[in-house]
Short mmCIF file of C-alpha atoms in Angstrom, two decimals:
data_model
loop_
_atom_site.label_atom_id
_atom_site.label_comp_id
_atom_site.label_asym_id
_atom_site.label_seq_id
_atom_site.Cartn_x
_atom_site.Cartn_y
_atom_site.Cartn_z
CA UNK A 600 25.32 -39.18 -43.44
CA UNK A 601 23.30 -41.10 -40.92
CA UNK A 602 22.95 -39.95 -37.46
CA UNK A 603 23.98 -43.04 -35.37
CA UNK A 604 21.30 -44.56 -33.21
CA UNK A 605 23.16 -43.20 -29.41
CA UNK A 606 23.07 -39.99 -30.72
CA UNK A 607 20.07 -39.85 -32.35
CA UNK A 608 18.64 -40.73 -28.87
CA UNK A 609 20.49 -38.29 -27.19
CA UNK A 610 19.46 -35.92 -29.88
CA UNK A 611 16.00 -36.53 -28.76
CA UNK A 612 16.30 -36.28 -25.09
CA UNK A 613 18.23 -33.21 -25.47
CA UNK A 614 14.68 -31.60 -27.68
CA UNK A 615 12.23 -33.46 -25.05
CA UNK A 616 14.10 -31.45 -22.48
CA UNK A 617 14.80 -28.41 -24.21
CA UNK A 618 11.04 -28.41 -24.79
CA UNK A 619 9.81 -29.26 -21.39
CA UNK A 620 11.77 -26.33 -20.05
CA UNK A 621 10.09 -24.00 -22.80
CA UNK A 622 6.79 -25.69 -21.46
CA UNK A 623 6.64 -24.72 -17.96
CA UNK A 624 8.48 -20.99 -18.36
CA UNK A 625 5.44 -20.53 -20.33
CA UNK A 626 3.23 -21.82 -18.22
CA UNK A 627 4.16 -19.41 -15.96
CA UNK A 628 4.05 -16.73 -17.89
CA UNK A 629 0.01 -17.67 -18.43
CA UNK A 630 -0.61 -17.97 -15.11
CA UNK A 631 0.68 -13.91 -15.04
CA UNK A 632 -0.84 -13.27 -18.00
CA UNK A 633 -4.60 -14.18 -16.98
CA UNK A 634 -4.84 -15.70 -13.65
CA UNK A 635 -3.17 -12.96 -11.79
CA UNK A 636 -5.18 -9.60 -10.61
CA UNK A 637 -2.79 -6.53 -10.65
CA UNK A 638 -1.92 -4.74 -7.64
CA UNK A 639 -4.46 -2.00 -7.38
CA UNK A 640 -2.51 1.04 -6.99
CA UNK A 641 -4.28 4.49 -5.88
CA UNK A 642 -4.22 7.73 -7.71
CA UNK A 643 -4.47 11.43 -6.59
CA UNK A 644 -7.36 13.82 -8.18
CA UNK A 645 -5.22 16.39 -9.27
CA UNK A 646 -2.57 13.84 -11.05
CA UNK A 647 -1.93 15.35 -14.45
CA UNK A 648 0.40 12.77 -15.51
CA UNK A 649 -2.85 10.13 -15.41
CA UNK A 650 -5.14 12.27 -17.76
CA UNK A 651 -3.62 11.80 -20.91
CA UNK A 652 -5.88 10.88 -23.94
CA UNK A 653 -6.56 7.15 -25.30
CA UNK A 654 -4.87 6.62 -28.19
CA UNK A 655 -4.01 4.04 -31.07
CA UNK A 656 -1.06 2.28 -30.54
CA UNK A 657 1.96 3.33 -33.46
CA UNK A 658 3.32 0.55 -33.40
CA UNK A 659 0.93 -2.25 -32.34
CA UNK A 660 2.07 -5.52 -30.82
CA UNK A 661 0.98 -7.69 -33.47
CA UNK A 662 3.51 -5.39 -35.86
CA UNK A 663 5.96 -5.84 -33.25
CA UNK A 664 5.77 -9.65 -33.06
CA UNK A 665 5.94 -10.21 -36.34
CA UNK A 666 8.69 -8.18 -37.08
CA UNK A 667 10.14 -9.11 -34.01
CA UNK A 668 10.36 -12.92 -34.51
CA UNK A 669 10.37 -13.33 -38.34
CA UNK A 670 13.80 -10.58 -39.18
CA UNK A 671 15.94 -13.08 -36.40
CA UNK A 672 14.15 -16.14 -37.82
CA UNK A 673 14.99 -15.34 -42.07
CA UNK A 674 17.99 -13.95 -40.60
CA UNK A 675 19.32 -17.01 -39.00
CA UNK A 676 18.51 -19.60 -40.95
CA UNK A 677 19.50 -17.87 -44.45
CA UNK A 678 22.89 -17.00 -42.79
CA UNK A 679 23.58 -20.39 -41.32
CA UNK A 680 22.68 -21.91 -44.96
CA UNK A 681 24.83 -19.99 -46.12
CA UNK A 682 28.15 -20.34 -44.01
CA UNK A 683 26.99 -23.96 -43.03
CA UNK A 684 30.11 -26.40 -42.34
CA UNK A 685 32.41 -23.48 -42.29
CA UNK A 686 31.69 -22.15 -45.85
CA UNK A 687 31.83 -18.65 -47.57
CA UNK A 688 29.52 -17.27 -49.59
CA UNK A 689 30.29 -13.95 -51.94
CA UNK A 690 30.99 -11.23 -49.41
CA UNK A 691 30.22 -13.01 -46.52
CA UNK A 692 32.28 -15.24 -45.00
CA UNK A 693 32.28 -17.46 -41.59
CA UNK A 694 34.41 -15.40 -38.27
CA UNK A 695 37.64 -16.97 -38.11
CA UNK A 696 38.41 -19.68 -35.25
CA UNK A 697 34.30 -20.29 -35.30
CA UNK A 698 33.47 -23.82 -35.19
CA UNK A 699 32.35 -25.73 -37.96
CA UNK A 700 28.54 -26.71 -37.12
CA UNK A 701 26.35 -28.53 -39.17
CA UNK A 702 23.08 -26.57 -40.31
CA UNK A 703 20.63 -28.04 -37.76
CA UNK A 704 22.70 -27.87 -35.18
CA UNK A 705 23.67 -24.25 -35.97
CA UNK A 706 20.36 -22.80 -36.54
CA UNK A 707 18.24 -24.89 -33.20
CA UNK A 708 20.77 -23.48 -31.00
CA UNK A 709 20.47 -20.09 -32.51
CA UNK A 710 16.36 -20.21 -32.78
CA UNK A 711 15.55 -22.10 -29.37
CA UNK A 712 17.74 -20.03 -27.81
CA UNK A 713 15.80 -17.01 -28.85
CA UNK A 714 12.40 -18.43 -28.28
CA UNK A 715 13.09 -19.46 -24.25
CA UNK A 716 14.66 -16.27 -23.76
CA UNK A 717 11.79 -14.29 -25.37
CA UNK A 718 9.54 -16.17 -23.26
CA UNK A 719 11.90 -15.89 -20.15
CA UNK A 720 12.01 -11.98 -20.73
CA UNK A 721 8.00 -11.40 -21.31
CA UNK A 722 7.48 -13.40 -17.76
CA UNK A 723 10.00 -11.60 -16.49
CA UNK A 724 8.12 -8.59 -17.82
CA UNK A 725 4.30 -9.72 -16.88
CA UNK A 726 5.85 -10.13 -13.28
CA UNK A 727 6.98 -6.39 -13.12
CA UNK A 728 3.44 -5.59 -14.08
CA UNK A 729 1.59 -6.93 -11.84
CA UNK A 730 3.36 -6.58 -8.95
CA UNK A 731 4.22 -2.84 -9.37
CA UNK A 732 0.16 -2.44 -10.87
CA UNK A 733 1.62 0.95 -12.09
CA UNK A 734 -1.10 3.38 -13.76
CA UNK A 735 -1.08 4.21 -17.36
CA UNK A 736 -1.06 7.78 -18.48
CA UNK A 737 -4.70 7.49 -19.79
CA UNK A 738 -5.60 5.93 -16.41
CA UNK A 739 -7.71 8.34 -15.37
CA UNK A 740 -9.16 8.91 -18.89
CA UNK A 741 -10.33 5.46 -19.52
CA UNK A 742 -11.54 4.96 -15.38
CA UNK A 743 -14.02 7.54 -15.22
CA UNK A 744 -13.84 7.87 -11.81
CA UNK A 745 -17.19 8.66 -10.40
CA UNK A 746 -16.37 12.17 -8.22
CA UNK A 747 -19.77 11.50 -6.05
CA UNK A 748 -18.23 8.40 -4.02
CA UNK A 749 -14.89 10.33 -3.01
CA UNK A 750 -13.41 13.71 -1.94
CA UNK A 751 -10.41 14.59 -3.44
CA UNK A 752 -9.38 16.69 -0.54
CA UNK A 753 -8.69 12.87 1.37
CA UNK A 754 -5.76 12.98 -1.03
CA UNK A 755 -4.81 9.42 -1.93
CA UNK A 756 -7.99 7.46 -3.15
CA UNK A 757 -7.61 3.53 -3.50
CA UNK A 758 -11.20 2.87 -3.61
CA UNK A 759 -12.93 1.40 -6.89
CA UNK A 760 -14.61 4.08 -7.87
CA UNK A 761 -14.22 3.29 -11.77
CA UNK A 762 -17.34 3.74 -14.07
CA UNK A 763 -15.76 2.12 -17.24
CA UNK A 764 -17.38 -0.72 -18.43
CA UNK A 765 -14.44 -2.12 -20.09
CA UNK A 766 -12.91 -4.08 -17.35
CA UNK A 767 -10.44 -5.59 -19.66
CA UNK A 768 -9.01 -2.28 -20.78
CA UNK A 769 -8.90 -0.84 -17.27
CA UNK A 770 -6.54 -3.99 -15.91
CA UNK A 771 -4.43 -3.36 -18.98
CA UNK A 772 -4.55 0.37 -17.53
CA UNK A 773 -2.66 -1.00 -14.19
CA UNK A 774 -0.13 -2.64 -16.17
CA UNK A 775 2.28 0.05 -17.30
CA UNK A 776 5.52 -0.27 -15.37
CA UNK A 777 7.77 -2.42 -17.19
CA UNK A 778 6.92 -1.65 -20.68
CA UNK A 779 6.23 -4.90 -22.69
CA UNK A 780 6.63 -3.31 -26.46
CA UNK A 781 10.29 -2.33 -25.37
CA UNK A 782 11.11 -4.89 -23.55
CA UNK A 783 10.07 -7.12 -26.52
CA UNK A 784 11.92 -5.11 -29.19
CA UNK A 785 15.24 -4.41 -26.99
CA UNK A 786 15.30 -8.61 -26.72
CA UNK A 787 14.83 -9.21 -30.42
CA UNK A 788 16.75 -6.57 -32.13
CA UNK A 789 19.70 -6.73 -29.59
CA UNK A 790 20.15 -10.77 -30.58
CA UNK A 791 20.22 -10.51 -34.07
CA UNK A 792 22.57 -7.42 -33.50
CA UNK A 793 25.07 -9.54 -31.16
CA UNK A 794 24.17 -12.57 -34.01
CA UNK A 795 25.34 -10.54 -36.63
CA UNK A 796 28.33 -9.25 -34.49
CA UNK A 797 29.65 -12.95 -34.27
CA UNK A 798 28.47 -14.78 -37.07
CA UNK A 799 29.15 -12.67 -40.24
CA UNK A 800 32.34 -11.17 -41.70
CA UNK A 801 31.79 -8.55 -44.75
CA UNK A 802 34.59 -9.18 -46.71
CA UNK A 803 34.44 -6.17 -48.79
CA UNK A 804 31.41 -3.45 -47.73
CA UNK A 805 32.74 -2.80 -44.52
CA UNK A 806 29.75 -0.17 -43.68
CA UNK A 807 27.41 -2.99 -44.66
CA UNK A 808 26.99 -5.20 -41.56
CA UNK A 809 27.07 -1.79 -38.92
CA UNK A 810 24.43 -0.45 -41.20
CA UNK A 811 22.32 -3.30 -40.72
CA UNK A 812 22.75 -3.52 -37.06
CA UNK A 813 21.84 0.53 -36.92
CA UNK A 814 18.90 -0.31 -38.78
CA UNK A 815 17.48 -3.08 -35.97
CA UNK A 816 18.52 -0.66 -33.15
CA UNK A 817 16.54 2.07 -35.01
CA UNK A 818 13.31 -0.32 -34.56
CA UNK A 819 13.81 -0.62 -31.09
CA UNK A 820 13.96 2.98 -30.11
CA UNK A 821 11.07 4.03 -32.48
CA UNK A 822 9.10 1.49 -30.58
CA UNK A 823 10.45 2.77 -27.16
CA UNK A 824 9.55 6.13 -28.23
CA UNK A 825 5.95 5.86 -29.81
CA UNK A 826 5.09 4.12 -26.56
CA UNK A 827 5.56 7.58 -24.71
CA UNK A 828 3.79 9.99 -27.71
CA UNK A 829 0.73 7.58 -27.54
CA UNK A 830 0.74 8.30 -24.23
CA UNK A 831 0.45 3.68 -23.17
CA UNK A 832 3.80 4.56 -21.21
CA UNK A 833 5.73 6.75 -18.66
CA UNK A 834 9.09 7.51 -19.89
CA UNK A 835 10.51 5.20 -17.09
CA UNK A 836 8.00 2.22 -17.76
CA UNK A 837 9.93 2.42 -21.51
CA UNK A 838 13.40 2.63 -20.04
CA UNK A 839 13.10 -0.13 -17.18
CA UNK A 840 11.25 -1.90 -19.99
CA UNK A 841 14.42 -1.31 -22.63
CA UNK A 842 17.04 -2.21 -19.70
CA UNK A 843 15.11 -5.57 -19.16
CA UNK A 844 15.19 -6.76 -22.27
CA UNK A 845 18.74 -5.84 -22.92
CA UNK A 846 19.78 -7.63 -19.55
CA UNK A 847 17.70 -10.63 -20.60
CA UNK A 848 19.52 -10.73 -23.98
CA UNK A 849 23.21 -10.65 -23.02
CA UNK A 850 22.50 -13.17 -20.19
CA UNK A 851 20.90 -15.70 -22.48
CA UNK A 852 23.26 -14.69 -25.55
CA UNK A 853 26.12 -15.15 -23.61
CA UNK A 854 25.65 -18.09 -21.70
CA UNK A 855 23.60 -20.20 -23.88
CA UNK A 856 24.51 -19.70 -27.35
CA UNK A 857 27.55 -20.72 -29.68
CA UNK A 858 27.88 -17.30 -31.21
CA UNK A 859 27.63 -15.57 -27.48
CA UNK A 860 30.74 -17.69 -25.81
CA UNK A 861 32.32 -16.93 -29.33
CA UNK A 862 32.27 -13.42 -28.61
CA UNK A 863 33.24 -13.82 -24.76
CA UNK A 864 36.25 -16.32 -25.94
CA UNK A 865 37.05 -13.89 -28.81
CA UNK A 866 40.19 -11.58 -28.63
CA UNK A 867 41.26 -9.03 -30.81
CA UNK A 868 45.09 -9.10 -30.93
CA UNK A 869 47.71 -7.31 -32.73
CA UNK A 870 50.70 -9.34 -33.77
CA UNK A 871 53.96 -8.76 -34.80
CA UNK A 872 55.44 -10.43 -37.75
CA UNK A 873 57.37 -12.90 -35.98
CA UNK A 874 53.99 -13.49 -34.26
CA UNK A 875 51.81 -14.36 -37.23
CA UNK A 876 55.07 -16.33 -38.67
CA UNK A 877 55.00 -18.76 -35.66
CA UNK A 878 50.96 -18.94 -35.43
CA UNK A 879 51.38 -19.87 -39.42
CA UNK A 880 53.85 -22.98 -39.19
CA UNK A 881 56.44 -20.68 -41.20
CA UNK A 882 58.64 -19.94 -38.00
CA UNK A 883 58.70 -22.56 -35.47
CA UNK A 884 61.90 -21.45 -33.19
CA UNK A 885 59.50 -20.30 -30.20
CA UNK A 886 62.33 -19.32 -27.75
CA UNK A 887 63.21 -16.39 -30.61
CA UNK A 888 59.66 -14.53 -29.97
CA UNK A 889 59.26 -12.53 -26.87
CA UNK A 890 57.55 -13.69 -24.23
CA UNK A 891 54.78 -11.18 -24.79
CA UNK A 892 54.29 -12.57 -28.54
CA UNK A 893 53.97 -16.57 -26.65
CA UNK A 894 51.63 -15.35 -24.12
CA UNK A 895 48.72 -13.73 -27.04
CA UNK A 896 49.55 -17.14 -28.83
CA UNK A 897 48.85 -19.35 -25.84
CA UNK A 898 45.52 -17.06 -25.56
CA UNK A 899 44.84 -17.43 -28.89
CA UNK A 900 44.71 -21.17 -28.91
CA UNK A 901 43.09 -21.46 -25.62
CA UNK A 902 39.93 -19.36 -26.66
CA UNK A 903 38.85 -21.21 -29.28
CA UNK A 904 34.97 -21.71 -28.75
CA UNK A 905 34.56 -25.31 -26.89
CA UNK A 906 30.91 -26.81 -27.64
CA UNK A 907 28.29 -25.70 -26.34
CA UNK A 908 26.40 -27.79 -23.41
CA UNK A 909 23.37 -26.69 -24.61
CA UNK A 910 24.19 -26.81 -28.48
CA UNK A 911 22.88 -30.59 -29.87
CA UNK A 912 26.12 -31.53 -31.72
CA UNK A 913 26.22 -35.00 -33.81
CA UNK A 914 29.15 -34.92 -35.97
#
């Protein structure tokens, strides 16, 4: 069916928009990224916790990006192909009292969604770095500091008195507080967790979607944790890094996407028979249920999912 002309406009300023926005977050996040020195934090001579060994990253972050964006991305759009306009397909089926959305609709609020709030949460994350300019645990290792222009016994050294000749690696070396590998993978596995959460139903392998959702979670803390045995990370640079992507999620999740004010709308309620008799059309003598029984009713209808603001919508 043809999109008519007003909306198709509207459908267009609504991208143009949606894409300016995702323009200048990212901008910013540049700027951080490569126009910004770190804060140059000091160290102390005898700091054991800054004379760990270099190592190879486990997991590195082009592994991480790919799995990272492509499981939500052939996640999404297979699902929302499947259960487009409301439909059902062999064990899956679409929540009950979720909207019917058309497929494009469905899958660019889903997608751009999760792209601005990726890029949201690694500026967010880039910010923490340089500001705080924490040390990595191989700080020390990679800096070589040269003892000769120092005495330890002054305690506290902030001087530059680096002999590495990799000054790339050594400002990644002030960058460990929050970590960006956890922060990354707490974002992206926690979405298509909560996407899963509202979008599917398993009809008949009840383990099947929790099993799934274990699965992603696993990811996450494997990352978190390999970022502390390769010794890139303090424990608490992996935790604050976790805890920001998990904040960045739910806030974007929930106030941005269809399947996030589903959940916040969603109630699960227990009702009698005379309940799901008068919800069903098969009873319709209200003044017989107790008041308790009208009052999940009235909640029931008034949480259906309204559309989205930021959803484009052209039905």
């Amino acid at each position: 069916m043809a999109i008519p002309r007003k909306c198709s406009i509207k459908l267009a300023l609504s991208i143009v928009a949606d894409v300016v926005c995702l323009f200048i977050v990212s901008a910013l996040l540049a700027v951080f990224q490569f126009a910004v020195e770190p804060f140059h934090r000091g160290f102390f001579c005898d700091d054991e916790s800054l004379k760990h060994p270099i190592k190879s990253d486990t997991i590195s972050i082009a592994l991480a990006a790919g799995i990272g964006f492509s499981i939500p991305f052939v996640l999404i759009i297979c699902i929302e192909f499947l259960l487009r306009d409301g439909k059902s397909f062999y064990i899956l089926s679409s929540q009950t009292l979720y909207p019917k959305q058309k497929f494009f609709s469905a899958v660019y609020n889903s997608i751009g969604v999760f792209i601005f709030g990726n890029v949201v949460n690694q500026f967010l994350t880039e910010i923490g770095k340089n500001v705080v300019g924490r040390l990595r645990p191989h700080f020390l290792t990679l800096c070589q500091p040269d003892y000769s222009k120092f005495n330890c016994s002054d305690g506290y050294i902030t001087e530059n008195v680096c002999t590495t000749k990799n000054l790339d690696m050594l400002k990644e070396a002030r960058l460990s507080f929050p970590s960006g590998h956890s922060s990354f993978t707490a974002f992206c596995m926690l979405y298509i967790i909560l996407y899963l959460e509202a979008r599917v139903s398993v009809r008949d392998l009840v383990l099947l979607k929790p099993v799934v959702q274990l699965a992603l979670f696993c990811f996450t803390f494997y990352t978190c944790l390999s970022r502390i045995s390769d010794y890139k990370h303090h424990w608490s640079d992996v935790l604050g890094g976790a805890i920001l992507g998990f904040a960045v999620c739910l806030c974007v999740v929930y106030t941005l996407t269809d399947f996030g004010k589903f959940m916040s709308k969603r109630r699960i309620i227990c009702l009698s028979n005379e309940l799901d008799g008068y919800i069903s059309g098969q009873r319709t003598d209200s003044s017989a249920l107790p008041e308790s029984a009208k009052a999940h009713a009235v909640i029931t209808q008034e949480n259906e999912l309204p559309r989205s603001s930021h959803a484009i919508n052209y039905n």
